mmCIF file of C-alpha atoms in Angstrom:
data_model
loop_
_atom_site.group_PDB
_atom_site.id
_atom_site.type_symbol
_atom_site.label_atom_id
_atom_site.label_comp_id
_atom_site.label_asym_id
_atom_site.label_seq_id
_atom_site.Cartn_x
_atom_site.Cartn_y
_atom_site.Cartn_z
ATOM 1 C CA MET A 158 18.943 -13.533 -22.969
ATOM 2 C CA LYS A 159 21.721 -14.883 -21.859
ATOM 3 C CA HIS A 160 23.869 -12.630 -19.307
ATOM 4 C CA ILE A 161 27.767 -12.074 -19.188
ATOM 5 C CA LEU A 162 29.497 -13.164 -16.943
ATOM 6 C CA GLY A 163 32.974 -11.730 -17.437
ATOM 7 C CA ILE A 164 35.036 -11.362 -20.457
ATOM 8 C CA TYR A 165 38.737 -11.909 -20.273
ATOM 9 C CA SER A 166 41.974 -12.105 -22.511
ATOM 10 C CA ALA A 167 44.489 -13.986 -23.722
ATOM 11 C CA PRO A 168 47.996 -14.368 -21.685
ATOM 12 C CA TYR A 169 51.086 -13.971 -23.157
ATOM 13 C CA GLN A 170 51.889 -16.233 -25.886
ATOM 14 C CA HIS A 171 53.954 -19.459 -25.255
ATOM 15 C CA TRP A 172 55.317 -22.408 -27.219
ATOM 16 C CA VAL A 173 54.230 -25.971 -27.609
ATOM 17 C CA GLY A 174 56.689 -27.982 -29.202
ATOM 18 C CA ASP A 175 58.622 -26.260 -32.093
ATOM 19 C CA GLY A 176 55.431 -25.820 -34.324
ATOM 20 C CA PHE A 177 52.816 -24.032 -32.703
ATOM 21 C CA PRO A 178 52.871 -20.271 -30.998
ATOM 22 C CA VAL A 179 49.527 -20.518 -28.950
ATOM 23 C CA ARG A 180 47.758 -18.516 -26.495
ATOM 24 C CA SER A 181 45.943 -20.759 -24.030
ATOM 25 C CA LEU A 182 42.506 -18.507 -23.466
ATOM 26 C CA PHE A 183 41.285 -21.119 -20.980
ATOM 27 C CA SER A 184 42.150 -24.106 -19.093
ATOM 28 C CA TYR A 185 40.670 -26.385 -16.823
ATOM 29 C CA GLN A 186 42.928 -25.433 -14.054
ATOM 30 C CA THR A 187 41.627 -21.615 -14.034
ATOM 31 C CA ILE A 188 38.143 -20.356 -15.303
ATOM 32 C CA GLY A 189 37.740 -23.673 -17.610
ATOM 33 C CA GLN A 190 36.588 -25.268 -14.235
ATOM 34 C CA ASN A 191 33.503 -22.936 -14.299
ATOM 35 C CA LEU A 192 33.063 -24.194 -18.321
ATOM 36 C CA SER A 193 32.287 -27.701 -18.289
ATOM 37 C CA PRO A 194 32.640 -29.647 -20.564
ATOM 38 C CA PHE A 195 34.853 -27.669 -22.294
ATOM 39 C CA LEU A 196 38.555 -27.808 -20.451
ATOM 40 C CA LEU A 197 41.208 -25.806 -22.675
ATOM 41 C CA LEU A 198 41.520 -23.597 -25.482
ATOM 42 C CA ASP A 199 44.355 -22.913 -27.144
ATOM 43 C CA HIS A 200 44.737 -20.227 -30.377
ATOM 44 C CA ALA A 201 48.114 -20.847 -32.457
ATOM 45 C CA GLY A 202 48.944 -18.213 -34.646
ATOM 46 C CA PRO A 203 48.699 -16.849 -36.937
ATOM 47 C CA ALA A 204 52.547 -17.260 -37.502
ATOM 48 C CA ASP A 205 54.778 -17.020 -40.398
ATOM 49 C CA PHE A 206 57.112 -19.778 -40.831
ATOM 50 C CA SER A 207 60.193 -19.468 -43.517
ATOM 51 C CA PRO A 208 60.786 -22.753 -45.518
ATOM 52 C CA SER A 209 62.461 -25.612 -43.448
ATOM 53 C CA GLN A 210 63.656 -29.130 -44.322
ATOM 54 C CA ARG A 211 62.495 -30.895 -40.752
ATOM 55 C CA LEU A 212 59.285 -30.663 -40.268
ATOM 56 C CA ARG A 213 58.467 -28.513 -36.935
ATOM 57 C CA GLY A 214 55.281 -29.893 -34.407
ATOM 58 C CA VAL A 215 55.160 -31.835 -31.331
ATOM 59 C CA GLY A 216 56.149 -35.379 -31.263
ATOM 60 C CA GLN A 217 54.862 -38.449 -30.178
ATOM 61 C CA HIS A 218 52.511 -37.521 -26.327
ATOM 62 C CA PRO A 219 49.806 -39.814 -24.848
ATOM 63 C CA HIS A 220 45.864 -38.248 -23.600
ATOM 64 C CA ARG A 221 43.055 -40.038 -21.881
ATOM 65 C CA GLY A 222 40.002 -38.867 -20.842
ATOM 66 C CA PHE A 223 38.961 -36.163 -23.148
ATOM 67 C CA GLU A 224 38.597 -35.393 -26.634
ATOM 68 C CA THR A 225 40.942 -32.813 -28.596
ATOM 69 C CA VAL A 226 39.580 -30.929 -31.498
ATOM 70 C CA THR A 227 41.627 -28.986 -34.101
ATOM 71 C CA ILE A 228 40.358 -26.415 -36.431
ATOM 72 C CA VAL A 229 43.042 -25.153 -38.900
ATOM 73 C CA TYR A 230 42.404 -21.649 -40.343
ATOM 74 C CA LYS A 231 45.549 -21.376 -42.230
ATOM 75 C CA GLY A 232 48.716 -23.958 -42.997
ATOM 76 C CA GLU A 233 48.299 -27.915 -43.102
ATOM 77 C CA LEU A 234 49.109 -30.172 -40.558
ATOM 78 C CA GLU A 235 49.593 -34.303 -40.557
ATOM 79 C CA HIS A 236 48.530 -36.298 -37.775
ATOM 80 C CA ARG A 237 49.144 -40.010 -36.575
ATOM 81 C CA ASP A 238 48.129 -41.732 -33.609
ATOM 82 C CA SER A 239 48.528 -44.988 -32.150
ATOM 83 C CA THR A 240 44.498 -46.232 -33.782
ATOM 84 C CA GLY A 241 46.475 -46.099 -37.236
ATOM 85 C CA ALA A 242 44.474 -43.081 -38.490
ATOM 86 C CA GLY A 243 46.327 -40.120 -39.591
ATOM 87 C CA GLY A 244 46.329 -37.795 -42.749
ATOM 88 C CA LEU A 245 46.284 -33.864 -43.511
ATOM 89 C CA ILE A 246 44.197 -31.037 -42.658
ATOM 90 C CA GLY A 247 44.129 -27.653 -44.208
ATOM 91 C CA PRO A 248 42.666 -24.652 -43.944
ATOM 92 C CA GLY A 249 38.504 -25.221 -42.794
ATOM 93 C CA ASP A 250 39.413 -28.958 -41.860
ATOM 94 C CA VAL A 251 38.845 -30.282 -38.626
ATOM 95 C CA GLN A 252 40.320 -33.724 -36.645
ATOM 96 C CA TRP A 253 38.246 -34.743 -33.675
ATOM 97 C CA MET A 254 40.238 -37.202 -31.727
ATOM 98 C CA THR A 255 38.991 -38.891 -28.748
ATOM 99 C CA ALA A 256 41.446 -39.694 -26.292
ATOM 100 C CA GLY A 257 39.512 -41.806 -24.331
ATOM 101 C CA ALA A 258 41.132 -45.016 -22.544
ATOM 102 C CA GLY A 259 44.100 -43.474 -23.811
ATOM 103 C CA ILE A 260 46.009 -42.598 -27.097
ATOM 104 C CA LEU A 261 49.619 -41.536 -28.372
ATOM 105 C CA HIS A 262 49.596 -39.188 -31.237
ATOM 106 C CA GLU A 263 51.939 -36.765 -32.874
ATOM 107 C CA GLU A 264 51.157 -33.458 -34.956
ATOM 108 C CA PHE A 265 53.398 -31.841 -37.521
ATOM 109 C CA HIS A 266 53.503 -29.013 -40.037
ATOM 110 C CA SER A 267 53.166 -30.891 -43.191
ATOM 111 C CA GLU A 268 55.857 -32.269 -45.969
ATOM 112 C CA SER A 269 54.616 -29.565 -48.285
ATOM 113 C CA PHE A 270 53.930 -26.649 -45.948
ATOM 114 C CA SER A 271 57.445 -27.207 -44.093
ATOM 115 C CA ARG A 272 59.155 -26.850 -47.277
ATOM 116 C CA SER A 273 57.568 -23.346 -48.438
ATOM 117 C CA ASP A 274 57.133 -20.219 -47.019
ATOM 118 C CA GLY A 275 53.714 -19.788 -44.779
ATOM 119 C CA THR A 276 50.939 -18.755 -42.099
ATOM 120 C CA LEU A 277 49.857 -21.197 -39.576
ATOM 121 C CA GLU A 278 46.544 -20.143 -37.367
ATOM 122 C CA MET A 279 44.516 -23.214 -35.799
ATOM 123 C CA VAL A 280 42.863 -23.868 -32.748
ATOM 124 C CA GLN A 281 42.621 -26.611 -30.252
ATOM 125 C CA LEU A 282 40.036 -27.395 -28.008
ATOM 126 C CA TRP A 283 39.594 -29.867 -25.217
ATOM 127 C CA VAL A 284 36.291 -31.354 -24.838
ATOM 128 C CA ASN A 285 35.853 -33.004 -21.127
ATOM 129 C CA LEU A 286 34.011 -36.845 -21.699
ATOM 130 C CA PRO A 287 31.810 -38.047 -18.515
ATOM 131 C CA ARG A 288 32.863 -40.941 -16.354
ATOM 132 C CA ARG A 289 30.813 -43.030 -18.111
ATOM 133 C CA HIS A 290 32.802 -42.566 -21.083
ATOM 134 C CA LYS A 291 36.149 -41.628 -20.137
ATOM 135 C CA MET A 292 37.697 -45.099 -20.760
ATOM 136 C CA ALA A 293 35.876 -45.349 -23.888
ATOM 137 C CA PRO A 294 38.058 -46.958 -26.956
ATOM 138 C CA PRO A 295 40.012 -44.248 -28.636
ATOM 139 C CA SER A 296 38.863 -42.996 -32.368
ATOM 140 C CA TYR A 297 39.650 -40.222 -34.789
ATOM 141 C CA GLN A 298 37.663 -38.303 -37.361
ATOM 142 C CA ALA A 299 38.914 -36.329 -39.857
ATOM 143 C CA ILE A 300 36.064 -33.631 -40.590
ATOM 144 C CA LEU A 301 37.045 -31.963 -44.188
ATOM 145 C CA ASP A 302 35.919 -28.682 -45.043
ATOM 146 C CA THR A 303 33.454 -29.834 -47.567
ATOM 147 C CA ASP A 304 31.843 -32.020 -44.980
ATOM 148 C CA ILE A 305 31.048 -29.030 -42.470
ATOM 149 C CA PRO A 306 27.753 -27.143 -43.468
ATOM 150 C CA ALA A 307 27.932 -23.462 -43.991
ATOM 151 C CA VAL A 308 25.035 -22.115 -42.860
ATOM 152 C CA SER A 309 24.402 -18.096 -44.314
ATOM 153 C CA LEU A 310 22.618 -15.668 -41.593
ATOM 154 C CA PRO A 311 20.117 -13.147 -42.374
ATOM 155 C CA ASP A 312 20.693 -9.654 -43.695
ATOM 156 C CA ASP A 313 24.150 -10.943 -45.185
ATOM 157 C CA ALA A 314 25.533 -10.739 -41.697
ATOM 158 C CA GLY A 315 27.895 -13.650 -42.311
ATOM 159 C CA VAL A 316 28.334 -17.517 -42.192
ATOM 160 C CA VAL A 317 28.497 -19.957 -39.869
ATOM 161 C CA ARG A 318 30.640 -23.137 -39.831
ATOM 162 C CA LEU A 319 28.857 -25.800 -38.105
ATOM 163 C CA ILE A 320 31.422 -28.090 -37.066
ATOM 164 C CA ALA A 321 29.531 -29.603 -34.050
ATOM 165 C CA GLY A 322 25.753 -29.858 -32.812
ATOM 166 C CA ASN A 323 22.615 -27.867 -33.831
ATOM 167 C CA PHE A 324 22.349 -24.479 -35.296
ATOM 168 C CA GLY A 325 18.421 -24.066 -36.334
ATOM 169 C CA GLU A 326 17.529 -26.850 -38.373
ATOM 170 C CA HIS A 327 21.455 -27.729 -39.984
ATOM 171 C CA GLN A 328 23.225 -30.311 -38.061
ATOM 172 C CA GLY A 329 27.339 -30.587 -37.451
ATOM 173 C CA PRO A 330 29.361 -34.125 -38.789
ATOM 174 C CA ALA A 331 31.292 -34.015 -35.448
ATOM 175 C CA ARG A 332 29.720 -37.201 -33.266
ATOM 176 C CA THR A 333 29.816 -35.990 -29.880
ATOM 177 C CA PHE A 334 29.733 -38.014 -26.051
ATOM 178 C CA THR A 335 28.557 -34.544 -24.903
ATOM 179 C CA GLU A 336 26.174 -32.398 -26.141
ATOM 180 C CA VAL A 337 27.721 -29.543 -27.570
ATOM 181 C CA ASP A 338 27.526 -26.975 -30.328
ATOM 182 C CA VAL A 339 30.898 -25.813 -31.886
ATOM 183 C CA TRP A 340 30.229 -22.600 -34.168
ATOM 184 C CA ASP A 341 33.095 -21.116 -36.512
ATOM 185 C CA ILE A 342 31.497 -17.740 -37.466
ATOM 186 C CA ARG A 343 32.234 -15.577 -39.802
ATOM 187 C CA LEU A 344 30.614 -11.869 -39.246
ATOM 188 C CA ALA A 345 30.455 -8.739 -41.371
ATOM 189 C CA ALA A 346 31.141 -5.463 -40.204
ATOM 190 C CA GLY A 347 28.213 -3.716 -38.591
ATOM 191 C CA LYS A 348 25.663 -6.643 -39.074
ATOM 192 C CA GLN A 349 24.155 -8.151 -36.085
ATOM 193 C CA VAL A 350 23.268 -11.744 -35.104
ATOM 194 C CA MET A 351 20.456 -13.546 -32.515
ATOM 195 C CA LEU A 352 22.659 -16.350 -31.928
ATOM 196 C CA PRO A 353 20.103 -19.325 -30.679
ATOM 197 C CA LEU A 354 22.020 -20.405 -27.496
ATOM 198 C CA LYS A 355 20.129 -23.207 -24.756
ATOM 199 C CA SER A 356 19.419 -22.301 -21.657
ATOM 200 C CA GLY A 357 20.959 -24.616 -19.250
ATOM 201 C CA ARG A 358 24.084 -24.930 -21.097
ATOM 202 C CA THR A 359 27.801 -23.475 -20.603
ATOM 203 C CA ALA A 360 28.703 -20.460 -23.146
ATOM 204 C CA ALA A 361 32.163 -18.875 -24.544
ATOM 205 C CA ILE A 362 32.255 -16.410 -27.374
ATOM 206 C CA VAL A 363 35.910 -16.623 -28.811
ATOM 207 C CA VAL A 364 36.935 -13.620 -30.769
ATOM 208 C CA LEU A 365 39.703 -14.705 -32.957
ATOM 209 C CA HIS A 366 39.868 -11.611 -34.967
ATOM 210 C CA GLY A 367 37.727 -8.366 -35.042
ATOM 211 C CA ALA A 368 35.866 -6.865 -32.577
ATOM 212 C CA ILE A 369 31.918 -7.499 -31.671
ATOM 213 C CA GLN A 370 29.307 -6.033 -29.147
ATOM 214 C CA ILE A 371 27.311 -8.394 -27.203
ATOM 215 C CA GLY A 372 24.194 -6.914 -25.996
ATOM 216 C CA ASP A 373 23.953 -3.460 -25.050
ATOM 217 C CA ALA A 374 27.796 -2.903 -23.928
ATOM 218 C CA ASN A 375 29.867 -5.933 -23.662
ATOM 219 C CA ILE A 376 32.727 -4.941 -25.996
ATOM 220 C CA VAL A 377 34.705 -8.288 -26.717
ATOM 221 C CA HIS A 378 38.055 -7.861 -28.882
ATOM 222 C CA SER A 379 40.349 -9.965 -30.784
ATOM 223 C CA GLN A 380 41.885 -12.138 -28.305
ATOM 224 C CA GLN A 381 39.654 -12.318 -26.041
ATOM 225 C CA TRP A 382 35.936 -14.030 -25.093
ATOM 226 C CA ALA A 383 33.188 -13.600 -23.191
ATOM 227 C CA HIS A 384 31.886 -16.052 -20.467
ATOM 228 C CA ALA A 385 28.057 -16.487 -20.712
ATOM 229 C CA GLY A 386 25.886 -18.057 -18.060
ATOM 230 C CA LEU A 387 23.427 -20.943 -17.868
ATOM 231 C CA ASN A 388 20.118 -18.896 -17.486
ATOM 232 C CA GLY A 389 18.523 -17.772 -20.328
ATOM 233 C CA GLU A 390 18.752 -18.223 -24.038
ATOM 234 C CA ASP A 391 20.208 -16.541 -27.113
ATOM 235 C CA LEU A 392 22.572 -13.448 -27.580
ATOM 236 C CA LEU A 393 22.499 -10.818 -29.662
ATOM 237 C CA ILE A 394 25.563 -9.886 -31.378
ATOM 238 C CA GLU A 395 26.911 -6.905 -32.953
ATOM 239 C CA ALA A 396 30.309 -6.721 -35.076
ATOM 240 C CA LYS A 397 32.042 -3.855 -35.122
ATOM 241 C CA ALA A 398 34.789 -5.305 -37.543
ATOM 242 C CA ASP A 399 34.681 -7.998 -39.921
ATOM 243 C CA SER A 400 35.219 -10.696 -37.235
ATOM 244 C CA ILE A 401 35.788 -14.076 -36.972
ATOM 245 C CA ILE A 402 34.655 -15.929 -33.848
ATOM 246 C CA LEU A 403 34.328 -19.232 -32.323
ATOM 247 C CA VAL A 404 31.119 -20.151 -30.314
ATOM 248 C CA LEU A 405 30.988 -22.773 -27.836
ATOM 249 C CA SER A 406 28.281 -23.925 -25.842
ATOM 250 C CA GLY A 407 27.399 -27.018 -24.066
ATOM 251 C CA GLU A 408 25.977 -29.059 -21.112
ATOM 252 C CA PRO A 409 27.908 -28.846 -17.905
ATOM 253 C CA ILE A 410 28.760 -32.510 -16.772
ATOM 254 C CA ASN A 411 29.255 -31.689 -12.918
ATOM 255 C CA GLU A 412 31.916 -33.988 -12.503
ATOM 256 C CA PRO A 413 35.265 -33.815 -10.365
ATOM 257 C CA ILE A 414 38.385 -32.713 -12.944
ATOM 258 C CA VAL A 415 41.327 -33.893 -11.732
ATOM 259 C CA GLY A 416 44.387 -33.411 -14.177
ATOM 260 C CA HIS A 417 47.962 -34.308 -14.416
ATOM 261 C CA GLY A 418 49.618 -33.025 -18.182
ATOM 262 C CA PRO A 419 48.109 -34.874 -20.901
ATOM 263 C CA PHE A 420 45.365 -36.805 -18.367
ATOM 264 C CA VAL A 421 42.321 -35.412 -17.550
ATOM 265 C CA MET A 422 40.247 -37.988 -14.967
ATOM 266 C CA ASN A 423 37.912 -37.578 -12.095
ATOM 267 C CA SER A 424 40.022 -38.934 -9.175
ATOM 268 C CA GLU A 425 44.074 -38.945 -8.618
ATOM 269 C CA GLU A 426 43.976 -42.691 -8.221
ATOM 270 C CA GLU A 427 42.610 -42.333 -11.925
ATOM 271 C CA ILE A 428 45.548 -40.400 -12.839
ATOM 272 C CA ARG A 429 48.187 -42.357 -11.144
ATOM 273 C CA GLN A 430 47.030 -45.633 -13.076
ATOM 274 C CA ALA A 431 46.998 -43.614 -16.301
ATOM 275 C CA MET A 432 50.270 -42.907 -15.688
ATOM 276 C CA GLN A 433 51.282 -46.593 -15.130
ATOM 277 C CA ASP A 434 49.142 -47.980 -18.106
ATOM 278 C CA LEU A 435 51.251 -45.506 -20.079
ATOM 279 C CA LYS A 436 54.501 -46.858 -18.718
ATOM 280 C CA ASN A 437 53.056 -50.896 -19.418
ATOM 281 C CA GLY A 438 52.755 -49.821 -23.199
ATOM 282 C CA THR A 439 48.695 -49.770 -22.419
ATOM 283 C CA PHE A 440 47.957 -46.633 -25.210
ATOM 284 C CA GLY A 441 49.629 -48.989 -27.853
ATOM 285 C CA GLN A 442 52.511 -47.388 -30.518
ATOM 286 C CA ILE A 443 51.885 -44.976 -33.110
ATOM 287 C CA PRO A 444 52.977 -46.946 -36.285
ATOM 288 C CA SER A 445 56.092 -46.350 -38.230
ATOM 289 C CA ALA A 446 55.683 -43.813 -41.131
ATOM 290 C CA ARG A 447 55.140 -44.905 -44.582
#
């Protein structure tokens, strides 16, 4: 069995743009240094928004050197980027954006969501890229809810939505540069499940709603997460209430992490180069709205 190294609570909520009230559960500037290949996890909402004729969100901004993964639980977002990709993602949908050598993008509440009363809830995960792939061409994957396998757990314990990696014989749809598992799990109160985590991989078990017990003694509540060590396999989890959890597991990259805002590279020189490339227009342009 894997050993739990620590249980951590999310800090106070802060705003990203005017559309995303988030709690940063971890970042590479703190405990995230020990969670390679994962860099950051923000949980936005759940937050209620009143109708607006103005689209709320985050305007044009750059990224380089990693991937962003956005999972929508409630509400609807619209994405556009400098590769020409874009579209709507709603409940259950995922966008997996590879910034690679550099991308500009923007994310706003969709027009239909903005004009009605609604609740927004989503998470955004940053996944690091190894040095050899940090300058890969930027790309975008829109993964619809219907594309994501839903694996039923034994004894009616719940369901695993397999976004990336493997769960038993099942394979997630996301194309990844690093070996990662991203499992979006619903657990029923009072039920147990043995999660098939691999030895040699970092792991984070994030409780978005509800409460779980890991092993014999580790209780993890909503807005908390547990850090599991590299050694050992599997984790026994019992749901103390109906719960939604996000399980992240991956092979460590074991390379220097040097970040500055939206850039995550391996050296200060690469950060300076990213800033210069952005200034020179290397990241391209977001096409005009239709």
